[in-house]
Amino acid sequence: MEKFNRFLWLALFMVLLFPGIAQASLFTDVSEDEWYYPVLVSNQKNEVITGYPDGTFRPNNSISRAQVAQIINRVLKLPDSTDYKPSFTDITSDHPAYKDIATLTKAGIFNDGLNFNPNDTLTRAQLSKIIVLMNDFQVEKKVKVPFTDVREGHWAAPYIAFLAKTGITTGKTKTSFAPSSAVTRIQALVILDRSMEYKKNPEKNETIYDPYEKEYKSIEQANVSFVSETIKLVNAERKKQGLTALVEDKTLSQIAFIKAEDMVEHNYFEHTSPIYGAPWDMADGFGYFYKTFGENIAHGYEGSDEVVTAWMNSPGHRANILNNKYTKIGVGIALNDNNQYYYVHMFSSK
């Protein structure tokens, strides 16, 4: 008996010393080689998910509305809404997901109503709305969706358009989203994980809503270093004249970038855009407030030194750079198919 106890103690010691041996595979039906395996590991560690009693996860099974409510509430960790009773008649207080559903309904993530349909399969459109509401993402109602099977007036269009542009979700194909299709367990988990990551680091995939085109657009500059370099060069010229330095306005840079992209896309080189109109009208359309406004544009130059030098040698452009009324600057750059850069400087005071 004593010998057996020593053996048992030794076995326990080995498990504690090498915990990986005791849990070589997280779920019996999921290989560690699966691309989504790290998502499973992190969510299991944070007690967001559990497997089935037989040790499986069943990643390709559809997920129900009640199940996704449980998962989301574990992620958000909202306080239980014991004082709130939703109006649903198809789910009672003894349901395993009742507290989660009540909590999320009170938070506005689910709409209160007659039926919750807890056992219904969650659709891709429904998940899109839930993801936006749980993260408090700000979306526009009037928006075009990059999928042929989601019309502009579809109730989920604003949510799908935002999540697709930010990369939180993707379509079934390049042109279709399949809004009524079922969501699988692993799809729900991955999209949820991506949304939380985006919320923590939104600058990784910056987007701006274009009220003219009614769509979300990427604002990733073609040459990030150009932005800071030209601002330094402009401020160096202003310093020579005893003028105060301009400060970059991120919103103005976003608008300047959209203007540069517009010139590339529509193959023109003018201050007046066929889409946005004059620069100050464009700023108005994007909701940008200003007292004074100006714009410099250029294309075909290879570097920031060349661009600023050319502007300084042009009376009109020089006047913008040295205007003592301006306090803000926005910079945008875009590259066309012939590897030529289009440059935009916007100036303002508020």
Short mmCIF file of N, CA, C and O in Angstrom, two decimals, residues 95-213:
data_model
loop_
_atom_site.label_atom_id
_atom_site.label_comp_id
_atom_site.label_asym_id
_atom_site.label_seq_id
_atom_site.Cartn_x
_atom_site.Cartn_y
_atom_site.Cartn_z
N HIS A 95 -34.27 28.61 -17.47
CA HIS A 95 -33.48 28.27 -18.67
C HIS A 95 -32.00 28.56 -18.38
O HIS A 95 -31.69 29.58 -17.76
N PRO A 96 -31.08 27.69 -18.80
CA PRO A 96 -29.65 27.89 -18.53
C PRO A 96 -29.11 29.24 -19.02
O PRO A 96 -28.15 29.77 -18.44
N ALA A 97 -29.70 29.80 -20.07
CA ALA A 97 -29.19 31.06 -20.63
C ALA A 97 -30.05 32.27 -20.25
O ALA A 97 -29.81 33.37 -20.74
N TYR A 98 -31.03 32.07 -19.35
CA TYR A 98 -31.97 33.16 -19.05
C TYR A 98 -31.26 34.40 -18.52
O TYR A 98 -31.51 35.53 -18.98
N LYS A 99 -30.37 34.22 -17.55
CA LYS A 99 -29.68 35.37 -16.95
C LYS A 99 -28.85 36.11 -17.99
O LYS A 99 -28.78 37.34 -17.99
N ASP A 100 -28.21 35.34 -18.86
CA ASP A 100 -27.39 35.96 -19.91
C ASP A 100 -28.26 36.78 -20.86
O ASP A 100 -27.93 37.91 -21.22
N ILE A 101 -29.37 36.19 -21.27
CA ILE A 101 -30.28 36.85 -22.20
C ILE A 101 -30.88 38.11 -21.57
O ILE A 101 -30.96 39.16 -22.20
N ALA A 102 -31.28 37.99 -20.30
CA ALA A 102 -31.85 39.15 -19.60
C ALA A 102 -30.83 40.27 -19.47
O ALA A 102 -31.14 41.45 -19.70
N THR A 103 -29.60 39.91 -19.14
CA THR A 103 -28.54 40.90 -18.97
C THR A 103 -28.24 41.62 -20.29
O THR A 103 -28.12 42.85 -20.32
N LEU A 104 -28.14 40.86 -21.36
CA LEU A 104 -27.82 41.46 -22.66
C LEU A 104 -29.00 42.25 -23.22
O LEU A 104 -28.80 43.24 -23.94
N THR A 105 -30.20 41.83 -22.89
CA THR A 105 -31.38 42.57 -23.33
C THR A 105 -31.45 43.92 -22.61
O THR A 105 -31.75 44.95 -23.22
N LYS A 106 -31.17 43.92 -21.34
CA LYS A 106 -31.15 45.17 -20.58
C LYS A 106 -30.09 46.11 -21.13
O LYS A 106 -30.29 47.34 -21.18
N ALA A 107 -28.97 45.55 -21.59
CA ALA A 107 -27.87 46.35 -22.13
C ALA A 107 -28.15 46.84 -23.55
O ALA A 107 -27.37 47.63 -24.10
N GLY A 108 -29.26 46.38 -24.15
CA GLY A 108 -29.62 46.82 -25.49
C GLY A 108 -29.00 46.02 -26.61
O GLY A 108 -29.12 46.39 -27.79
N ILE A 109 -28.34 44.93 -26.28
CA ILE A 109 -27.70 44.09 -27.30
C ILE A 109 -28.74 43.21 -27.98
O ILE A 109 -28.63 42.90 -29.17
N PHE A 110 -29.77 42.81 -27.24
CA PHE A 110 -30.93 42.12 -27.81
C PHE A 110 -32.15 43.02 -27.66
O PHE A 110 -32.26 43.77 -26.68
N ASN A 111 -33.05 42.93 -28.63
CA ASN A 111 -34.31 43.68 -28.54
C ASN A 111 -35.30 42.92 -27.68
O ASN A 111 -35.50 41.71 -27.86
N ASP A 112 -35.92 43.60 -26.74
CA ASP A 112 -36.96 42.97 -25.93
C ASP A 112 -38.21 42.80 -26.78
O ASP A 112 -38.47 43.59 -27.68
N GLY A 113 -38.96 41.75 -26.50
CA GLY A 113 -40.15 41.51 -27.30
C GLY A 113 -40.89 40.28 -26.85
O GLY A 113 -40.64 39.73 -25.77
N LEU A 114 -41.80 39.80 -27.69
CA LEU A 114 -42.63 38.66 -27.33
C LEU A 114 -41.85 37.35 -27.32
O LEU A 114 -41.99 36.54 -26.41
N ASN A 115 -41.00 37.15 -28.33
CA ASN A 115 -40.25 35.90 -28.44
C ASN A 115 -38.75 36.16 -28.62
O ASN A 115 -38.36 37.07 -29.35
N PHE A 116 -37.96 35.34 -27.96
CA PHE A 116 -36.51 35.40 -28.15
C PHE A 116 -36.03 34.31 -29.09
O PHE A 116 -34.99 34.45 -29.73
N ASN A 117 -36.77 33.23 -29.17
CA ASN A 117 -36.40 32.08 -30.01
C ASN A 117 -35.02 31.54 -29.63
O ASN A 117 -34.11 31.51 -30.46
N PRO A 118 -34.86 31.11 -28.40
CA PRO A 118 -33.55 30.71 -27.90
C PRO A 118 -32.92 29.53 -28.64
O PRO A 118 -31.69 29.45 -28.75
N ASN A 119 -33.73 28.63 -29.16
CA ASN A 119 -33.20 27.45 -29.83
C ASN A 119 -33.01 27.62 -31.33
O ASN A 119 -32.49 26.72 -32.00
N ASP A 120 -33.41 28.77 -31.85
CA ASP A 120 -33.23 29.03 -33.29
C ASP A 120 -31.75 29.17 -33.62
O ASP A 120 -30.96 29.71 -32.82
N THR A 121 -31.40 28.71 -34.79
CA THR A 121 -30.02 28.86 -35.25
C THR A 121 -29.72 30.33 -35.52
O THR A 121 -30.51 31.03 -36.16
N LEU A 122 -28.61 30.80 -35.04
CA LEU A 122 -28.21 32.18 -35.25
C LEU A 122 -27.77 32.37 -36.71
O LEU A 122 -27.04 31.53 -37.25
N THR A 123 -28.21 33.45 -37.33
CA THR A 123 -27.83 33.72 -38.71
C THR A 123 -26.65 34.69 -38.77
O THR A 123 -26.35 35.39 -37.80
N ARG A 124 -26.04 34.77 -39.94
CA ARG A 124 -24.90 35.66 -40.13
C ARG A 124 -25.31 37.13 -39.99
O ARG A 124 -24.55 37.95 -39.46
N ALA A 125 -26.51 37.45 -40.44
CA ALA A 125 -27.00 38.82 -40.29
C ALA A 125 -27.23 39.16 -38.83
O ALA A 125 -26.86 40.25 -38.35
N GLN A 126 -27.84 38.24 -38.08
CA GLN A 126 -28.10 38.47 -36.67
C GLN A 126 -26.80 38.65 -35.88
O GLN A 126 -26.69 39.53 -35.03
N LEU A 127 -25.82 37.82 -36.18
CA LEU A 127 -24.54 37.93 -35.48
C LEU A 127 -23.88 39.27 -35.78
O LEU A 127 -23.27 39.87 -34.88
N SER A 128 -24.00 39.75 -37.00
CA SER A 128 -23.40 41.03 -37.37
C SER A 128 -23.95 42.16 -36.50
O SER A 128 -23.19 43.00 -36.00
N LYS A 129 -25.25 42.17 -36.31
CA LYS A 129 -25.86 43.20 -35.47
C LYS A 129 -25.41 43.06 -34.02
O LYS A 129 -25.08 44.06 -33.37
N ILE A 130 -25.40 41.84 -33.53
CA ILE A 130 -24.99 41.60 -32.14
C ILE A 130 -23.56 42.08 -31.91
O ILE A 130 -23.26 42.72 -30.88
N ILE A 131 -22.65 41.77 -32.85
CA ILE A 131 -21.25 42.15 -32.70
C ILE A 131 -21.10 43.67 -32.64
O ILE A 131 -20.33 44.20 -31.83
N VAL A 132 -21.83 44.38 -33.48
CA VAL A 132 -21.76 45.84 -33.48
C VAL A 132 -22.29 46.42 -32.18
O VAL A 132 -21.67 47.29 -31.57
N LEU A 133 -23.43 45.92 -31.72
CA LEU A 133 -24.04 46.46 -30.51
C LEU A 133 -23.23 46.14 -29.26
O LEU A 133 -23.09 46.99 -28.36
N MET A 134 -22.68 44.94 -29.17
CA MET A 134 -21.94 44.57 -27.97
C MET A 134 -20.65 45.37 -27.83
O MET A 134 -20.16 45.59 -26.72
N ASN A 135 -20.08 45.80 -28.96
CA ASN A 135 -18.84 46.58 -28.93
C ASN A 135 -19.08 48.08 -29.02
O ASN A 135 -18.14 48.86 -28.97
N ASP A 136 -20.35 48.45 -29.17
CA ASP A 136 -20.72 49.86 -29.29
C ASP A 136 -20.02 50.53 -30.46
O ASP A 136 -19.60 51.69 -30.38
N PHE A 137 -19.88 49.79 -31.57
CA PHE A 137 -19.32 50.37 -32.78
C PHE A 137 -20.33 51.36 -33.37
O PHE A 137 -21.53 51.08 -33.41
N GLN A 138 -19.85 52.50 -33.84
CA GLN A 138 -20.71 53.50 -34.43
C GLN A 138 -20.82 53.25 -35.94
O GLN A 138 -19.82 53.31 -36.65
N VAL A 139 -22.02 52.96 -36.40
CA VAL A 139 -22.22 52.68 -37.82
C VAL A 139 -23.22 53.65 -38.42
O VAL A 139 -24.02 54.26 -37.71
N GLU A 140 -23.15 53.80 -39.73
CA GLU A 140 -24.04 54.68 -40.46
C GLU A 140 -25.23 53.89 -41.02
O GLU A 140 -25.07 52.75 -41.46
N LYS A 141 -26.40 54.49 -41.01
CA LYS A 141 -27.59 53.79 -41.47
C LYS A 141 -27.67 53.75 -43.00
O LYS A 141 -28.04 52.74 -43.58
N LYS A 142 -27.32 54.86 -43.65
CA LYS A 142 -27.37 54.90 -45.11
C LYS A 142 -26.02 54.46 -45.66
O LYS A 142 -25.07 55.25 -45.70
N VAL A 143 -25.93 53.22 -46.06
CA VAL A 143 -24.65 52.69 -46.50
C VAL A 143 -24.85 51.62 -47.57
O VAL A 143 -25.80 50.84 -47.52
N LYS A 144 -23.95 51.62 -48.54
CA LYS A 144 -23.94 50.57 -49.55
C LYS A 144 -23.17 49.38 -49.01
O LYS A 144 -22.18 49.54 -48.30
N VAL A 145 -23.63 48.19 -49.34
CA VAL A 145 -22.98 46.97 -48.86
C VAL A 145 -22.25 46.30 -50.04
O VAL A 145 -22.81 46.23 -51.13
N PRO A 146 -21.03 45.84 -49.82
CA PRO A 146 -20.26 45.27 -50.93
C PRO A 146 -20.66 43.85 -51.30
O PRO A 146 -19.83 43.07 -51.77
N PHE A 147 -21.92 43.50 -51.08
CA PHE A 147 -22.40 42.16 -51.41
C PHE A 147 -23.72 42.27 -52.16
O PHE A 147 -24.61 43.03 -51.76
N THR A 148 -23.86 41.49 -53.20
CA THR A 148 -25.05 41.57 -54.05
C THR A 148 -26.30 41.03 -53.37
O THR A 148 -27.41 41.34 -53.78
N ASP A 149 -26.14 40.20 -52.34
CA ASP A 149 -27.31 39.61 -51.68
C ASP A 149 -27.74 40.36 -50.42
O ASP A 149 -28.54 39.87 -49.64
N VAL A 150 -27.18 41.55 -50.22
CA VAL A 150 -27.60 42.42 -49.10
C VAL A 150 -27.93 43.78 -49.69
O VAL A 150 -27.04 44.58 -49.96
N ARG A 151 -29.20 44.02 -49.90
CA ARG A 151 -29.61 45.30 -50.49
C ARG A 151 -29.37 46.44 -49.50
O ARG A 151 -29.26 46.22 -48.28
N GLU A 152 -29.36 47.64 -50.03
CA GLU A 152 -29.06 48.82 -49.20
C GLU A 152 -30.07 48.99 -48.07
O GLU A 152 -29.72 49.45 -46.98
N GLY A 153 -31.33 48.59 -48.29
CA GLY A 153 -32.35 48.77 -47.26
C GLY A 153 -32.50 47.61 -46.30
O GLY A 153 -33.36 47.63 -45.42
N HIS A 154 -31.66 46.59 -46.42
CA HIS A 154 -31.72 45.42 -45.54
C HIS A 154 -31.46 45.86 -44.10
O HIS A 154 -30.59 46.70 -43.84
N TRP A 155 -32.22 45.31 -43.15
CA TRP A 155 -32.11 45.76 -41.76
C TRP A 155 -30.70 45.57 -41.20
O TRP A 155 -30.28 46.32 -40.30
N ALA A 156 -29.95 44.61 -41.72
CA ALA A 156 -28.60 44.35 -41.20
C ALA A 156 -27.51 45.01 -42.04
O ALA A 156 -26.33 44.86 -41.72
N ALA A 157 -27.88 45.74 -43.09
CA ALA A 157 -26.89 46.33 -44.00
C ALA A 157 -25.85 47.20 -43.28
O ALA A 157 -24.65 47.07 -43.55
N PRO A 158 -26.26 48.09 -42.36
CA PRO A 158 -25.25 48.93 -41.69
C PRO A 158 -24.22 48.12 -40.90
O PRO A 158 -23.04 48.48 -40.87
N TYR A 159 -24.67 47.04 -40.28
CA TYR A 159 -23.77 46.22 -39.47
C TYR A 159 -22.83 45.39 -40.35
O TYR A 159 -21.62 45.30 -40.09
N ILE A 160 -23.38 44.79 -41.39
CA ILE A 160 -22.59 43.96 -42.30
C ILE A 160 -21.54 44.81 -43.01
O ILE A 160 -20.38 44.40 -43.14
N ALA A 161 -21.94 45.99 -43.48
CA ALA A 161 -21.01 46.86 -44.20
C ALA A 161 -19.82 47.25 -43.33
O ALA A 161 -18.66 47.21 -43.77
N PHE A 162 -20.10 47.60 -42.08
CA PHE A 162 -19.02 48.01 -41.18
C PHE A 162 -18.08 46.85 -40.88
O PHE A 162 -16.86 46.98 -40.96
N LEU A 163 -18.64 45.70 -40.52
CA LEU A 163 -17.80 44.56 -40.16
C LEU A 163 -16.99 44.04 -41.34
O LEU A 163 -15.86 43.59 -41.17
N ALA A 164 -17.57 44.12 -42.54
CA ALA A 164 -16.84 43.66 -43.73
C ALA A 164 -15.67 44.59 -44.04
O ALA A 164 -14.58 44.13 -44.39
N LYS A 165 -15.89 45.89 -43.92
CA LYS A 165 -14.83 46.83 -44.25
C LYS A 165 -13.70 46.79 -43.24
O LYS A 165 -12.52 46.94 -43.59
N THR A 166 -14.01 46.55 -41.99
CA THR A 166 -12.98 46.49 -40.96
C THR A 166 -12.29 45.13 -40.90
O THR A 166 -11.32 44.97 -40.17
N GLY A 167 -12.79 44.16 -41.66
CA GLY A 167 -12.16 42.85 -41.68
C GLY A 167 -12.57 41.95 -40.54
O GLY A 167 -12.03 40.86 -40.38
N ILE A 168 -13.55 42.40 -39.76
CA ILE A 168 -14.02 41.57 -38.65
C ILE A 168 -14.75 40.34 -39.18
O ILE A 168 -14.69 39.26 -38.61
N THR A 169 -15.46 40.53 -40.29
CA THR A 169 -16.11 39.41 -40.95
C THR A 169 -15.84 39.48 -42.44
O THR A 169 -15.35 40.50 -42.94
N THR A 170 -16.15 38.42 -43.14
CA THR A 170 -15.98 38.38 -44.59
C THR A 170 -17.24 37.79 -45.21
O THR A 170 -18.09 37.24 -44.51
N GLY A 171 -17.34 37.88 -46.51
CA GLY A 171 -18.47 37.27 -47.20
C GLY A 171 -18.23 35.80 -47.42
O GLY A 171 -17.13 35.28 -47.22
N LYS A 172 -19.27 35.11 -47.84
CA LYS A 172 -19.13 33.71 -48.23
C LYS A 172 -18.26 33.63 -49.48
O LYS A 172 -17.47 32.71 -49.66
N THR A 173 -18.46 34.63 -50.37
CA THR A 173 -17.62 34.82 -51.54
C THR A 173 -17.30 36.30 -51.61
O THR A 173 -17.71 37.08 -50.74
N LYS A 174 -16.62 36.73 -52.66
CA LYS A 174 -16.30 38.14 -52.80
C LYS A 174 -17.54 39.00 -53.01
O LYS A 174 -17.55 40.18 -52.68
N THR A 175 -18.59 38.40 -53.55
CA THR A 175 -19.78 39.17 -53.88
C THR A 175 -21.02 38.81 -53.07
O THR A 175 -22.04 39.48 -53.18
N SER A 176 -20.95 37.77 -52.26
CA SER A 176 -22.13 37.36 -51.49
C SER A 176 -21.80 37.20 -50.01
O SER A 176 -20.71 36.76 -49.65
N PHE A 177 -22.77 37.56 -49.18
CA PHE A 177 -22.59 37.46 -47.72
C PHE A 177 -23.40 36.32 -47.12
O PHE A 177 -23.05 35.79 -46.07
N ALA A 178 -24.48 35.92 -47.76
CA ALA A 178 -25.38 34.88 -47.25
C ALA A 178 -25.91 35.25 -45.87
O ALA A 178 -25.67 34.56 -44.88
N PRO A 179 -26.65 36.36 -45.75
CA PRO A 179 -27.09 36.86 -44.45
C PRO A 179 -27.98 35.91 -43.66
O PRO A 179 -27.99 35.96 -42.43
N SER A 180 -28.73 35.04 -44.35
CA SER A 180 -29.65 34.14 -43.66
C SER A 180 -29.02 32.78 -43.34
O SER A 180 -29.68 31.93 -42.74
N SER A 181 -27.78 32.58 -43.73
CA SER A 181 -27.12 31.30 -43.47
C SER A 181 -26.78 31.16 -41.99
O SER A 181 -26.57 32.16 -41.28
N ALA A 182 -26.68 29.93 -41.55
CA ALA A 182 -26.37 29.65 -40.15
C ALA A 182 -24.92 29.98 -39.81
O ALA A 182 -24.04 29.87 -40.66
N VAL A 183 -24.71 30.37 -38.58
CA VAL A 183 -23.37 30.62 -38.07
C VAL A 183 -22.90 29.38 -37.32
O VAL A 183 -23.63 28.83 -36.50
N THR A 184 -21.68 28.94 -37.59
CA THR A 184 -21.14 27.79 -36.86
C THR A 184 -20.51 28.24 -35.56
O THR A 184 -20.25 29.43 -35.35
N ARG A 185 -20.25 27.29 -34.70
CA ARG A 185 -19.67 27.60 -33.39
C ARG A 185 -18.31 28.29 -33.53
O ARG A 185 -18.03 29.27 -32.84
N ILE A 186 -17.49 27.80 -34.46
CA ILE A 186 -16.16 28.39 -34.59
C ILE A 186 -16.23 29.74 -35.29
O ILE A 186 -15.46 30.66 -34.97
N GLN A 187 -17.16 29.90 -36.23
CA GLN A 187 -17.31 31.20 -36.88
C GLN A 187 -17.70 32.27 -35.88
O GLN A 187 -17.14 33.39 -35.89
N ALA A 188 -18.63 31.96 -35.02
CA ALA A 188 -19.08 32.92 -34.01
C ALA A 188 -17.92 33.31 -33.10
O ALA A 188 -17.74 34.50 -32.78
N LEU A 189 -17.13 32.34 -32.71
CA LEU A 189 -16.03 32.59 -31.79
C LEU A 189 -14.95 33.44 -32.45
O LEU A 189 -14.42 34.38 -31.84
N VAL A 190 -14.62 33.13 -33.70
CA VAL A 190 -13.57 33.87 -34.41
C VAL A 190 -13.99 35.31 -34.66
O VAL A 190 -13.21 36.25 -34.45
N ILE A 191 -15.24 35.51 -35.10
CA ILE A 191 -15.73 36.87 -35.37
C ILE A 191 -15.79 37.67 -34.08
O ILE A 191 -15.44 38.86 -34.05
N LEU A 192 -16.21 37.05 -33.01
CA LEU A 192 -16.24 37.70 -31.71
C LEU A 192 -14.83 38.10 -31.29
O LEU A 192 -14.59 39.22 -30.83
N ASP A 193 -13.88 37.20 -31.49
CA ASP A 193 -12.48 37.46 -31.13
C ASP A 193 -11.92 38.62 -31.94
O ASP A 193 -11.24 39.50 -31.41
N ARG A 194 -12.20 38.63 -33.24
CA ARG A 194 -11.71 39.71 -34.11
C ARG A 194 -12.30 41.06 -33.70
O ARG A 194 -11.61 42.08 -33.74
N SER A 195 -13.57 41.06 -33.32
CA SER A 195 -14.22 42.32 -32.94
C SER A 195 -13.60 42.90 -31.68
O SER A 195 -13.41 44.11 -31.58
N MET A 196 -13.28 42.04 -30.73
CA MET A 196 -12.67 42.51 -29.49
C MET A 196 -11.27 43.04 -29.75
O MET A 196 -10.83 44.02 -29.15
N GLU A 197 -10.55 42.38 -30.66
CA GLU A 197 -9.21 42.83 -31.01
C GLU A 197 -9.27 44.17 -31.73
O GLU A 197 -8.46 45.06 -31.48
N TYR A 198 -10.25 44.32 -32.61
CA TYR A 198 -10.41 45.59 -33.32
C TYR A 198 -10.75 46.72 -32.35
O TYR A 198 -10.26 47.84 -32.48
N LYS A 199 -11.60 46.41 -31.39
CA LYS A 199 -11.99 47.43 -30.43
C LYS A 199 -10.79 47.91 -29.62
O LYS A 199 -10.68 49.10 -29.29
N LYS A 200 -9.86 46.99 -29.34
CA LYS A 200 -8.67 47.37 -28.58
C LYS A 200 -7.68 48.14 -29.44
O LYS A 200 -6.95 49.00 -28.95
N ASN A 201 -7.63 47.83 -30.74
CA ASN A 201 -6.66 48.45 -31.64
C ASN A 201 -7.32 48.90 -32.94
O ASN A 201 -7.02 48.36 -34.01
N PRO A 202 -8.22 49.87 -32.89
CA PRO A 202 -8.93 50.29 -34.11
C PRO A 202 -8.02 50.89 -35.17
O PRO A 202 -8.34 50.87 -36.35
N GLU A 203 -6.85 51.42 -34.74
CA GLU A 203 -5.95 52.05 -35.70
C GLU A 203 -5.32 51.05 -36.66
O GLU A 203 -4.78 51.42 -37.71
N LYS A 204 -5.41 49.75 -36.34
CA LYS A 204 -4.84 48.74 -37.22
C LYS A 204 -5.61 48.64 -38.53
O LYS A 204 -5.08 48.18 -39.53
N ASN A 205 -6.84 49.03 -38.52
CA ASN A 205 -7.64 48.96 -39.74
C ASN A 205 -8.58 50.15 -39.76
O ASN A 205 -9.79 50.02 -39.63
N GLU A 206 -8.00 51.34 -39.93
CA GLU A 206 -8.80 52.55 -39.86
C GLU A 206 -9.73 52.68 -41.06
O GLU A 206 -9.34 52.41 -42.20
N THR A 207 -10.94 53.09 -40.79
CA THR A 207 -11.91 53.32 -41.85
C THR A 207 -12.61 54.66 -41.60
O THR A 207 -12.62 55.17 -40.48
N ILE A 208 -13.17 55.18 -42.66
CA ILE A 208 -13.96 56.41 -42.54
C ILE A 208 -15.21 56.23 -43.39
O ILE A 208 -15.18 55.59 -44.45
N TYR A 209 -16.31 56.76 -42.91
CA TYR A 209 -17.55 56.68 -43.67
C TYR A 209 -17.60 57.83 -44.65
O TYR A 209 -17.42 58.99 -44.27
N ASP A 210 -17.82 57.50 -45.91
CA ASP A 210 -17.91 58.49 -46.97
C ASP A 210 -19.39 58.80 -47.21
O ASP A 210 -20.11 57.99 -47.79
N PRO A 211 -19.87 59.97 -46.77
CA PRO A 211 -21.30 60.29 -46.92
C PRO A 211 -21.71 60.54 -48.37
O PRO A 211 -22.90 60.50 -48.69
N TYR A 212 -20.75 60.82 -49.24
CA TYR A 212 -21.06 61.02 -50.65
C TYR A 212 -21.28 59.67 -51.35
O TYR A 212 -22.26 59.49 -52.08
N GLU A 213 -20.37 58.75 -51.15
CA GLU A 213 -20.44 57.42 -51.78
C GLU A 213 -21.28 56.45 -50.96
O GLU A 213 -21.56 55.34 -51.41
#
